[in-house]
Coordinates of C-alpha atoms in Angstrom, one line a residue:
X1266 CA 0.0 0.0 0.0
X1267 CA 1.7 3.5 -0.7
X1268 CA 1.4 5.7 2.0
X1269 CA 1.1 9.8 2.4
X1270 CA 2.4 10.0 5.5
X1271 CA 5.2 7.5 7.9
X1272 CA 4.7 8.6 11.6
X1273 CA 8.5 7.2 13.2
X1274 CA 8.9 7.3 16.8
X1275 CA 12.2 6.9 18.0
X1276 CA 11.9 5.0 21.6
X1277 CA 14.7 4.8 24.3
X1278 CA 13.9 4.2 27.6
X1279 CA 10.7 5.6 27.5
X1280 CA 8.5 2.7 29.5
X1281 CA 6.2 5.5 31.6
X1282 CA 5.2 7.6 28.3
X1283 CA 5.3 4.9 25.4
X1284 CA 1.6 4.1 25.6
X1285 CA 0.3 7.4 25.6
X1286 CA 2.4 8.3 22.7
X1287 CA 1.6 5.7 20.6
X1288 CA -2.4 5.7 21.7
X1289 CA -2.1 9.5 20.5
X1290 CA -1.4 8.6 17.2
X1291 CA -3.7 5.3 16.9
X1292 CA -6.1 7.3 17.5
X1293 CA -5.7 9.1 14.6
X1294 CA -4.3 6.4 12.3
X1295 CA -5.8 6.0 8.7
X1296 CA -5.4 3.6 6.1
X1297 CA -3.1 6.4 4.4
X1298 CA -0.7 6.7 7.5
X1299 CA 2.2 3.9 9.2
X1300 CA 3.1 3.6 12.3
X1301 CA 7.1 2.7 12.9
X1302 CA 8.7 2.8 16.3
X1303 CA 12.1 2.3 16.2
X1304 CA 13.4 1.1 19.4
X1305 CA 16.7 2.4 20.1
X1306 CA 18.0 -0.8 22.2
X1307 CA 15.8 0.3 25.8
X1308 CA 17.0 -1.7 28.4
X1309 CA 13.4 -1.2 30.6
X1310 CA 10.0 -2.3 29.6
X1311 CA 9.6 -0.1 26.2
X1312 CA 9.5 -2.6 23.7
X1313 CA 7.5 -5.1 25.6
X1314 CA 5.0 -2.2 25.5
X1315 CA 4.9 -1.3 22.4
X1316 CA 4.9 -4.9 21.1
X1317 CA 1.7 -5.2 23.8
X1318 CA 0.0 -2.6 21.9
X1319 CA 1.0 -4.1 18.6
X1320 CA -0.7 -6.8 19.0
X1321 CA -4.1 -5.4 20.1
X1322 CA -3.8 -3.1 16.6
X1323 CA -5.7 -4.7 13.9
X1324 CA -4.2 -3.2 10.6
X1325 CA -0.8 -3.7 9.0
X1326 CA 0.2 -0.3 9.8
X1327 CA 1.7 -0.4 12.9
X1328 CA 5.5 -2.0 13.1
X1329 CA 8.6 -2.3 15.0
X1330 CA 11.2 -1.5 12.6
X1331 CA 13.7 1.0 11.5
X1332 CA 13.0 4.3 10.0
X1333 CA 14.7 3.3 6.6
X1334 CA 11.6 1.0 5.8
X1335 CA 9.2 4.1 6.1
X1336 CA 7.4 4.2 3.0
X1337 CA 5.3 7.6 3.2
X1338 CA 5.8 10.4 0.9
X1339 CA 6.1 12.4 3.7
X1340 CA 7.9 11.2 6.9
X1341 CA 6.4 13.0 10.6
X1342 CA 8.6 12.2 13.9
X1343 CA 7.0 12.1 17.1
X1344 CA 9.2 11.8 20.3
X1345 CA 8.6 9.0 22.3
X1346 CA 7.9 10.8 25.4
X1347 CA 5.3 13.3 23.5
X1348 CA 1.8 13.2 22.5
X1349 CA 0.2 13.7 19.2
X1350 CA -2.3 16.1 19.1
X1351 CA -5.7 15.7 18.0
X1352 CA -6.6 16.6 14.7
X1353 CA -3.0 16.6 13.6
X1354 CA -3.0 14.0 11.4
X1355 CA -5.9 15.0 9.1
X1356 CA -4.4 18.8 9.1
X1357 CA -1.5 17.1 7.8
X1358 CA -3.2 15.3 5.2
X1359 CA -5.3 18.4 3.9
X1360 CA -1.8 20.5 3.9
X1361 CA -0.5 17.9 1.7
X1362 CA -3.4 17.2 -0.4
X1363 CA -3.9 21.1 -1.5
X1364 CA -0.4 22.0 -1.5
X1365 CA 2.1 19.5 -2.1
X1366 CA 5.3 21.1 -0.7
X1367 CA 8.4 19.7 0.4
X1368 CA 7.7 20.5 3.4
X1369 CA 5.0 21.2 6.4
X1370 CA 6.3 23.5 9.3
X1371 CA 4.0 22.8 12.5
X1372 CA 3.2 24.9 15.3
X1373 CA 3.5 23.1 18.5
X1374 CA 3.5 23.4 22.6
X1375 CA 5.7 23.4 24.9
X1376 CA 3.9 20.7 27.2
X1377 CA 4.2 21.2 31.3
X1378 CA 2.1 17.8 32.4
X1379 CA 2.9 18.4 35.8
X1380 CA 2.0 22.4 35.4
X1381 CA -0.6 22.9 33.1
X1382 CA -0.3 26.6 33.8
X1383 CA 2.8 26.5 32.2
X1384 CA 2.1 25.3 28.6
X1385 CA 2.3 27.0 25.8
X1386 CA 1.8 27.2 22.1
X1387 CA 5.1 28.4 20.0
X1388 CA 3.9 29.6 16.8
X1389 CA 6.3 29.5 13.6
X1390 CA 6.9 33.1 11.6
X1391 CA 6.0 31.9 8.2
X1392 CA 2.3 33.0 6.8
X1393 CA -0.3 30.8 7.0
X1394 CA -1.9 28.4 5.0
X1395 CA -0.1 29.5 2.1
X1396 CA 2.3 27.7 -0.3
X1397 CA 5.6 29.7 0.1
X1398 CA 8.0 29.1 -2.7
X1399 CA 10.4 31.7 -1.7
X1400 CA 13.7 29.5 -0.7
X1401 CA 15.5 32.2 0.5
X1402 CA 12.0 33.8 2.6
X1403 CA 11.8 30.2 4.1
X1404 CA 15.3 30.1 5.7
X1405 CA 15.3 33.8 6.9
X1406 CA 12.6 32.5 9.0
X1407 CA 13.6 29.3 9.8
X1408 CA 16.5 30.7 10.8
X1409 CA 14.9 33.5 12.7
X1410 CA 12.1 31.1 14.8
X1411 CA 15.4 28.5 15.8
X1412 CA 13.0 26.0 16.3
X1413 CA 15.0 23.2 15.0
X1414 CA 13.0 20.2 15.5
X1415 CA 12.6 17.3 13.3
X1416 CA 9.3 16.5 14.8
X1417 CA 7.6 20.3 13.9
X1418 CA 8.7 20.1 10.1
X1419 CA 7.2 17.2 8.4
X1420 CA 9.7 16.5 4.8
X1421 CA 9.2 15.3 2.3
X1422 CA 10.8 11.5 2.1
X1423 CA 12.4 13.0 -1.5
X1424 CA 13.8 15.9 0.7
X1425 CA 15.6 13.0 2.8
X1426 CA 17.0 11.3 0.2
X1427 CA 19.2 14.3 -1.2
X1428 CA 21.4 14.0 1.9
X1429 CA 24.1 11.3 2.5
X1430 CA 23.4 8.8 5.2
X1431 CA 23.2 8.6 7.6
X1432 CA 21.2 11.9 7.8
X1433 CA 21.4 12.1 11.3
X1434 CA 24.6 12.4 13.0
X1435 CA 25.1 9.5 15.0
X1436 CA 26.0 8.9 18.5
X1437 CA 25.8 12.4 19.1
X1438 CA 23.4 14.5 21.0
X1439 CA 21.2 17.2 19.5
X1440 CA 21.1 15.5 16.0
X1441 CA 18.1 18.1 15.2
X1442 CA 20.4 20.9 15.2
X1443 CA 23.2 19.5 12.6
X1444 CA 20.3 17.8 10.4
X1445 CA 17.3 20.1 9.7
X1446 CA 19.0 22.9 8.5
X1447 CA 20.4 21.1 5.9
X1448 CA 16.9 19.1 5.1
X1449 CA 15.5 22.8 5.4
X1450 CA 18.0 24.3 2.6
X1451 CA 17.0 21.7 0.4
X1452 CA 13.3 22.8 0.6
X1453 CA 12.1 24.8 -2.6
X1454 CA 8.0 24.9 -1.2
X1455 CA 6.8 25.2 2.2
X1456 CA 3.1 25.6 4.0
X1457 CA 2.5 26.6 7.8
X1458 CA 0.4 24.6 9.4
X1459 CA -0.7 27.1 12.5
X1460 CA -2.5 23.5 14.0
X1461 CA -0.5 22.7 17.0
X1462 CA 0.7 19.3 16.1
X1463 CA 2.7 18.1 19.0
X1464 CA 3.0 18.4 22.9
X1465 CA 6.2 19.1 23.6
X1466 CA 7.2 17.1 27.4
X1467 CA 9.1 19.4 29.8
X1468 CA 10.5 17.8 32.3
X1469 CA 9.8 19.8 36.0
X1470 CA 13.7 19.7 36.2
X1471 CA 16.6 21.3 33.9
X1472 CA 18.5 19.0 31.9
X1473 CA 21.9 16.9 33.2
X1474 CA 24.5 19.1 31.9
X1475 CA 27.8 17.4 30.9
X1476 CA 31.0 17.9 28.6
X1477 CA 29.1 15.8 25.8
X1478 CA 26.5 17.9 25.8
X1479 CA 27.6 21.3 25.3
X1480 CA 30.3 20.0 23.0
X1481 CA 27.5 18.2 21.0
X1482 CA 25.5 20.9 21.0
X1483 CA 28.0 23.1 19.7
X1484 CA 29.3 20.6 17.3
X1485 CA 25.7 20.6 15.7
X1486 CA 26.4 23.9 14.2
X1487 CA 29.6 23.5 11.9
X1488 CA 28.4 20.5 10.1
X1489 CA 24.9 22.6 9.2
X1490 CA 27.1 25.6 8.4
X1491 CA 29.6 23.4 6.3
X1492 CA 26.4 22.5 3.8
X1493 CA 24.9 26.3 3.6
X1494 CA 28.6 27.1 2.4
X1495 CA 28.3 24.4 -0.3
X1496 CA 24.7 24.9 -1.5
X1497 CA 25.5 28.6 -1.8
X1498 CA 22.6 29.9 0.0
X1499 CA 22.2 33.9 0.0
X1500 CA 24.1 36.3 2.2
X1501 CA 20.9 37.3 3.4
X1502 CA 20.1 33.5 5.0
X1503 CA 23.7 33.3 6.3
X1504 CA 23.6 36.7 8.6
X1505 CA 20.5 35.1 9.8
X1506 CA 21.9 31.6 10.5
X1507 CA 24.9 33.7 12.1
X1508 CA 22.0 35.5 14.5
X1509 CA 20.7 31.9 15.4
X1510 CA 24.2 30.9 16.1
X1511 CA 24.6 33.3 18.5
X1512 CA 22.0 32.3 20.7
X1513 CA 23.2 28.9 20.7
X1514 CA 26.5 29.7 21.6
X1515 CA 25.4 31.8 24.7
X1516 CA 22.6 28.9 25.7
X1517 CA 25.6 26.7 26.2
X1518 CA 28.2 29.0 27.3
X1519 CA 25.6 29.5 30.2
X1520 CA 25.0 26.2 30.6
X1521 CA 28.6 25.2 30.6
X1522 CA 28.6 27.3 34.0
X1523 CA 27.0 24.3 35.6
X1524 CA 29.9 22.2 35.5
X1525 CA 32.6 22.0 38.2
X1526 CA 34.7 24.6 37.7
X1527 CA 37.7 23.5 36.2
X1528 CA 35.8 21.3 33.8
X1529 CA 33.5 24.5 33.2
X1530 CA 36.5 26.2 31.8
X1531 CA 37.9 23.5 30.1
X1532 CA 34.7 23.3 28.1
X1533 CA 34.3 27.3 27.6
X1534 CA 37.8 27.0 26.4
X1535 CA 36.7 24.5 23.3
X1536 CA 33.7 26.1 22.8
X1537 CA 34.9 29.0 21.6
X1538 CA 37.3 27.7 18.0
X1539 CA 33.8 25.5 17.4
X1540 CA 32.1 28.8 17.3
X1541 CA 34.4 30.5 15.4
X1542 CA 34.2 27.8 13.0
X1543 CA 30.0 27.7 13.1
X1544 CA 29.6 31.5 11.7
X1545 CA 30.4 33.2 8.3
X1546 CA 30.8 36.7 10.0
X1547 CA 31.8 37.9 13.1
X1548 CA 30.3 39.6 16.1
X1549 CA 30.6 43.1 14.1
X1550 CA 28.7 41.8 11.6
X1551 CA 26.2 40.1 13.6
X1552 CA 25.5 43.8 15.1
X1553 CA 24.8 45.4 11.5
X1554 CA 22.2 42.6 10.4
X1555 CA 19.9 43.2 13.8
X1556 CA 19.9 46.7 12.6
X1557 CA 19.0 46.1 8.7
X1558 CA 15.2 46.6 7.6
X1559 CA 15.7 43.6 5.8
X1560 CA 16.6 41.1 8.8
X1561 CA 13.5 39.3 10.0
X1562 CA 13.5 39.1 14.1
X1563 CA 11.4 38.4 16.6
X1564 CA 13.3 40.6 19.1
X1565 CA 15.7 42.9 18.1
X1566 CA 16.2 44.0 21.5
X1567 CA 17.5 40.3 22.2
X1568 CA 19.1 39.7 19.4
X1569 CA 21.5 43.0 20.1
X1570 CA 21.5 42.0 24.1
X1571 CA 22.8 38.4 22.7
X1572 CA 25.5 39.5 20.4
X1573 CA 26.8 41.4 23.6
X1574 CA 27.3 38.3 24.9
X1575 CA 28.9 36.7 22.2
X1576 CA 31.2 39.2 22.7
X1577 CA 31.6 38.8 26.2
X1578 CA 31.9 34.9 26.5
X1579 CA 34.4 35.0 23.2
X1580 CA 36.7 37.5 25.5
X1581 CA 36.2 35.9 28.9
X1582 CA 34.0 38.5 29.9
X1583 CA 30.1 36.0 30.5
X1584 CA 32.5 34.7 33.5
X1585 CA 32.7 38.4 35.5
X1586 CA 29.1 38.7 34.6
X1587 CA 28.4 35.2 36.2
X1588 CA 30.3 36.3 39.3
X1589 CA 28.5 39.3 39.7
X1590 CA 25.2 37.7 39.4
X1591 CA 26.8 35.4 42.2
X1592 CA 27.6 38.3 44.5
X1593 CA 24.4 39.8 44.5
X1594 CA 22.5 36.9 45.2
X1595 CA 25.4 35.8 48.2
X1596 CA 24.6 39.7 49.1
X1597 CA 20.3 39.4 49.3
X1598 CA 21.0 35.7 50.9
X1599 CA 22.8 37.8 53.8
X1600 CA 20.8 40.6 54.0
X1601 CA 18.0 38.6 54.4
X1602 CA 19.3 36.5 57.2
X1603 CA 20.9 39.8 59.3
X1604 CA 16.8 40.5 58.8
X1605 CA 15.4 37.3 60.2
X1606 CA 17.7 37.2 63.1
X1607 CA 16.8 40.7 64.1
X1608 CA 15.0 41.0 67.9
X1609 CA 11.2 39.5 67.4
X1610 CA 12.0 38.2 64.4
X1611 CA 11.1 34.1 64.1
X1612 CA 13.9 31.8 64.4
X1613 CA 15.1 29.7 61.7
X1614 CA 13.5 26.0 60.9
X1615 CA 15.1 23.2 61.7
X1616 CA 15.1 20.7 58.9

């Protein structure tokens, strides 16, 4: 049977939100869509689960394989610990039936289970349920959403092909960042889907920082670099991949700050040639795009405040900025305890 759309679900480890994911997308199945999880060698109860849930799934649509068997035109990703949205797959299919385009870029929300409160829909830049054939247009605003997820741009499977495998960096960490920029470049047609599509898990606590994963992250950005040199894509789309640069660099500059310290510096330290090597400008020139009419932003306040501390981290600066961000915390922390131990005042809890 030839399918519009392959929904692949990568699954590691992901025993307590498998079901849920997979149930979300059942739900919505059609003779039209398949089902793949790829089970990425989880060592609790994942695939047990899905094969559970396998079995109770009458059509041929539904398998346990790799993501090189998926036979779609189109190819969707849906994390393992996410949902699917309802509705999402027949917006999908009407965006495809009408338009055709390489590919679909889907709104989404940033999911907070355990604080509803806290969710949010992220909606892309590009107009709306309109074919845009403008390759140039579509990177300026790729570049200047950085949402860079597989799962919110649904491609083409032609779109895939023109890359050398494996597409995805592997054995790395952010694999999103290296791979749909370049799948993105490639892209002659796109239409905005403003349907939320996906939730989006946050997890109540920040992420384990380590070495790998600020050098990963980091690493992401030559390699998409290294193929906008080669495809020749417009000075316009490079100052704005050299914007969304930035912000990466300082996410994980702050980040690295996390670390003990001498580690910390060690990372900051190779950081910074990675950078160098992930921009076709500088910081100079990163200053004179946020102030051209022709740069598309969603914050050119940011974007200048950013750049300022590209600046700073590059020349060791972020670190006195850190420490003074220290101090005045250290300073409140005191202040508030001289207050609390002040005559009448309540004495301190015991744990």
């Amino acid at each position: 049977m030839d399918y519009a759309i392959s929904i692949v679900v990568p699954a590691h480890n992901v025993q307590r939100y498998i079901e849920q994911c997979c149930r979300s997308i059942l739900s919505q199945l059609r003779a039209n869509h398949e089902l793949i999880v790829v089970d990425d060698g989880s060592r609790d109860n994942t695939l047990a689960l899905v094969l559970k849930l396998q079995e109770t799934w009458t059509g041929s649509n539904f398998r346990n394989h790799c993501v090189r068997a998926a036979q779609g035109d189109y190819i969707a990703f849906v994390d393992g610990d996410d949902v699917l949205l309802p509705g999402a797959l027949a917006a999908l299919d009407q965006a495809i039936r009408e338009h055709r385009p390489d590919v679909v870029a889907c709104d989404f929300r940033m999911w907070h289970p355990e604080d509803p409160s806290k969710t949010r829909c992220v909606r892309l830049g590009y107009p709306v349920a309109k074919l845009l054939r403008d390759p140039e247009a579509i990177l300026k605003t790729f570049f200047a959403d950085r949402q860079m997820y597989i799962w919110s741009n649904v491609f083409r499977r032609d779109v895939y092909a023109q890359l050398k495998a494996p597409v995805f960096p592997p054995d790395r960490l952010f694999e999103d960042v290296a791979t749909v920029p370049r799948l993105m470049s490639q892209c002659r047609s796109l239409v905005h889907l403003a349907h939320p599509v996906i939730d989006y898990r946050q997890a109540p606590t920040a992420p384990v920082v380590s070495e790998k994963w600020c050098l990963d992250f980091a690493s992401a950005l030559p390699l998409a670099r290294q193929h906008l040199q080669a495809s020749g894509v417009a000075e316009s789309v490079r100052r704005h991949y050299d914007i969304a640069a930035a912000y990466f660099y300082v996410g994980v500059v702050k980040n690295s700050y996390r670390l003990p310290r001498a580690e910390g510096r060690r990372v900051r330290a190779l950081l910074k040639p990675i950078f160098a090597g992930s921009v076709f400008g500088d910081s100079a020139s990163m200053v004179a795009t946020t102030g051209r009419a022709d740069t598309i932003s969603n914050d050119r306040t940011l974007d200048a405040v950013i750049i300022r501390q590209v600046e700073s981290a590059l020349t060791g600066g972020m670190v006195v900025n850190f420490r003074k961000a220290a101090s005045r915390k250290l300073k409140l922390w005191r202040r508030l305890r001289k207050a609390k131990h002040k005559p009448g005042s309540l004495p301190d809890r015991q744990p």
